[in-house]
Amino acid sequence: MTTSSRALEARRTAIAAGREAKAGLSPPADALFENAEAHLAADAKLLEDIQRLLDH
């Protein structure tokens, strides 16, 4: 696993912990966590795409 992938997973873990700790706080807070998770998913896909291109 690359350094970037490890950092991304660490960030996902931190966001998941934050979301759990603040569950039900407010709809805007939930939206912010969803947004952060969507950005991390996009970043993960980008890393996968780059790795795939480099492997060819």
Short mmCIF file of N, CA and C in Angstrom, two decimals:
data_model
loop_
_atom_site.label_atom_id
_atom_site.label_comp_id
_atom_site.label_asym_id
_atom_site.label_seq_id
_atom_site.Cartn_x
_atom_site.Cartn_y
_atom_site.Cartn_z
N MET A 1 0.85 -1.18 0.00
CA MET A 1 0.00 0.00 0.00
C MET A 1 0.90 1.24 0.00
N THR A 2 0.56 2.18 -0.82
CA THR A 2 1.38 3.38 -0.93
C THR A 2 1.16 4.31 0.26
N THR A 3 2.06 5.24 0.40
CA THR A 3 1.94 6.24 1.47
C THR A 3 0.63 7.01 1.33
N SER A 4 0.29 7.38 0.12
CA SER A 4 -0.96 8.12 -0.11
C SER A 4 -2.18 7.29 0.28
N SER A 5 -2.16 6.02 -0.05
CA SER A 5 -3.28 5.15 0.30
C SER A 5 -3.40 4.99 1.81
N ARG A 6 -2.27 4.86 2.48
CA ARG A 6 -2.29 4.75 3.94
C ARG A 6 -2.82 6.04 4.57
N ALA A 7 -2.40 7.17 4.05
CA ALA A 7 -2.88 8.45 4.57
C ALA A 7 -4.38 8.59 4.35
N LEU A 8 -4.85 8.16 3.19
CA LEU A 8 -6.27 8.23 2.88
C LEU A 8 -7.07 7.35 3.84
N GLU A 9 -6.58 6.15 4.08
CA GLU A 9 -7.27 5.25 5.01
C GLU A 9 -7.28 5.82 6.43
N ALA A 10 -6.19 6.44 6.84
CA ALA A 10 -6.14 7.07 8.17
C ALA A 10 -7.17 8.18 8.26
N ARG A 11 -7.30 8.95 7.20
CA ARG A 11 -8.29 10.05 7.18
C ARG A 11 -9.71 9.49 7.22
N ARG A 12 -9.96 8.41 6.48
CA ARG A 12 -11.28 7.77 6.51
C ARG A 12 -11.61 7.29 7.92
N THR A 13 -10.63 6.71 8.58
CA THR A 13 -10.84 6.23 9.95
C THR A 13 -11.16 7.39 10.88
N ALA A 14 -10.44 8.49 10.74
CA ALA A 14 -10.67 9.65 11.59
C ALA A 14 -12.06 10.25 11.34
N ILE A 15 -12.46 10.32 10.09
CA ILE A 15 -13.78 10.87 9.78
C ILE A 15 -14.88 9.95 10.31
N ALA A 16 -14.69 8.65 10.17
CA ALA A 16 -15.68 7.71 10.70
C ALA A 16 -15.80 7.84 12.21
N ALA A 17 -14.69 8.01 12.90
CA ALA A 17 -14.73 8.19 14.35
C ALA A 17 -15.42 9.50 14.72
N GLY A 18 -15.13 10.55 13.98
CA GLY A 18 -15.78 11.83 14.23
C GLY A 18 -17.28 11.75 13.98
N ARG A 19 -17.64 11.08 12.92
CA ARG A 19 -19.06 10.94 12.60
C ARG A 19 -19.78 10.17 13.71
N GLU A 20 -19.16 9.11 14.18
CA GLU A 20 -19.76 8.31 15.26
C GLU A 20 -19.88 9.14 16.54
N ALA A 21 -18.85 9.90 16.86
CA ALA A 21 -18.86 10.71 18.07
C ALA A 21 -19.92 11.81 18.01
N LYS A 22 -20.23 12.28 16.81
CA LYS A 22 -21.16 13.40 16.66
C LYS A 22 -22.47 12.97 16.00
N ALA A 23 -22.76 11.67 16.07
CA ALA A 23 -23.97 11.14 15.44
C ALA A 23 -25.21 11.87 15.95
N GLY A 24 -26.03 12.27 15.01
CA GLY A 24 -27.28 12.92 15.36
C GLY A 24 -27.15 14.35 15.82
N LEU A 25 -25.97 14.92 15.72
CA LEU A 25 -25.75 16.28 16.18
C LEU A 25 -26.67 17.25 15.46
N SER A 26 -26.64 17.19 14.14
CA SER A 26 -27.53 18.05 13.34
C SER A 26 -27.46 17.60 11.89
N PRO A 27 -28.49 17.88 11.13
CA PRO A 27 -28.45 17.53 9.71
C PRO A 27 -27.29 18.20 8.97
N PRO A 28 -26.95 19.48 9.24
CA PRO A 28 -25.79 20.05 8.55
C PRO A 28 -24.48 19.32 8.89
N ALA A 29 -24.32 18.89 10.12
CA ALA A 29 -23.12 18.14 10.49
C ALA A 29 -23.06 16.83 9.72
N ASP A 30 -24.21 16.15 9.62
CA ASP A 30 -24.26 14.90 8.85
C ASP A 30 -23.88 15.16 7.39
N ALA A 31 -24.37 16.26 6.84
CA ALA A 31 -24.05 16.60 5.45
C ALA A 31 -22.56 16.85 5.27
N LEU A 32 -21.93 17.48 6.25
CA LEU A 32 -20.49 17.73 6.17
C LEU A 32 -19.70 16.42 6.19
N PHE A 33 -20.13 15.49 7.04
CA PHE A 33 -19.44 14.19 7.07
C PHE A 33 -19.65 13.45 5.75
N GLU A 34 -20.86 13.49 5.21
CA GLU A 34 -21.12 12.84 3.92
C GLU A 34 -20.25 13.45 2.82
N ASN A 35 -20.12 14.76 2.84
CA ASN A 35 -19.29 15.44 1.85
C ASN A 35 -17.83 15.01 1.98
N ALA A 36 -17.33 14.97 3.20
CA ALA A 36 -15.94 14.56 3.42
C ALA A 36 -15.72 13.12 2.93
N GLU A 37 -16.68 12.25 3.23
CA GLU A 37 -16.55 10.86 2.80
C GLU A 37 -16.59 10.75 1.27
N ALA A 38 -17.41 11.56 0.62
CA ALA A 38 -17.48 11.55 -0.84
C ALA A 38 -16.16 12.01 -1.45
N HIS A 39 -15.57 13.01 -0.86
CA HIS A 39 -14.27 13.49 -1.36
C HIS A 39 -13.19 12.42 -1.19
N LEU A 40 -13.22 11.74 -0.05
CA LEU A 40 -12.23 10.67 0.17
C LEU A 40 -12.44 9.52 -0.81
N ALA A 41 -13.69 9.20 -1.11
CA ALA A 41 -13.96 8.15 -2.09
C ALA A 41 -13.43 8.55 -3.46
N ALA A 42 -13.62 9.80 -3.83
CA ALA A 42 -13.10 10.29 -5.11
C ALA A 42 -11.57 10.24 -5.12
N ASP A 43 -10.95 10.62 -4.02
CA ASP A 43 -9.49 10.56 -3.93
C ASP A 43 -9.00 9.12 -4.06
N ALA A 44 -9.70 8.18 -3.42
CA ALA A 44 -9.31 6.78 -3.50
C ALA A 44 -9.41 6.28 -4.94
N LYS A 45 -10.47 6.65 -5.63
CA LYS A 45 -10.62 6.25 -7.03
C LYS A 45 -9.50 6.83 -7.88
N LEU A 46 -9.16 8.09 -7.64
CA LEU A 46 -8.07 8.71 -8.38
C LEU A 46 -6.76 7.95 -8.17
N LEU A 47 -6.47 7.61 -6.93
CA LEU A 47 -5.24 6.85 -6.65
C LEU A 47 -5.25 5.50 -7.36
N GLU A 48 -6.41 4.83 -7.34
CA GLU A 48 -6.53 3.54 -8.04
C GLU A 48 -6.30 3.71 -9.54
N ASP A 49 -6.91 4.74 -10.12
CA ASP A 49 -6.76 5.00 -11.56
C ASP A 49 -5.31 5.28 -11.92
N ILE A 50 -4.67 6.09 -11.12
CA ILE A 50 -3.26 6.41 -11.38
C ILE A 50 -2.41 5.16 -11.28
N GLN A 51 -2.64 4.36 -10.26
CA GLN A 51 -1.86 3.13 -10.10
C GLN A 51 -2.08 2.20 -11.27
N ARG A 52 -3.33 2.08 -11.71
CA ARG A 52 -3.64 1.22 -12.86
C ARG A 52 -2.90 1.70 -14.10
N LEU A 53 -2.89 3.00 -14.32
CA LEU A 53 -2.19 3.55 -15.49
C LEU A 53 -0.68 3.34 -15.39
N LEU A 54 -0.14 3.46 -14.20
CA LEU A 54 1.29 3.24 -14.03
C LEU A 54 1.69 1.79 -14.21
N ASP A 55 0.77 0.89 -13.90
CA ASP A 55 1.05 -0.55 -14.00
C ASP A 55 1.03 -1.03 -15.46
N HIS A 56 0.47 -0.25 -16.35
CA HIS A 56 0.39 -0.67 -17.76
C HIS A 56 1.60 -0.29 -18.52
#
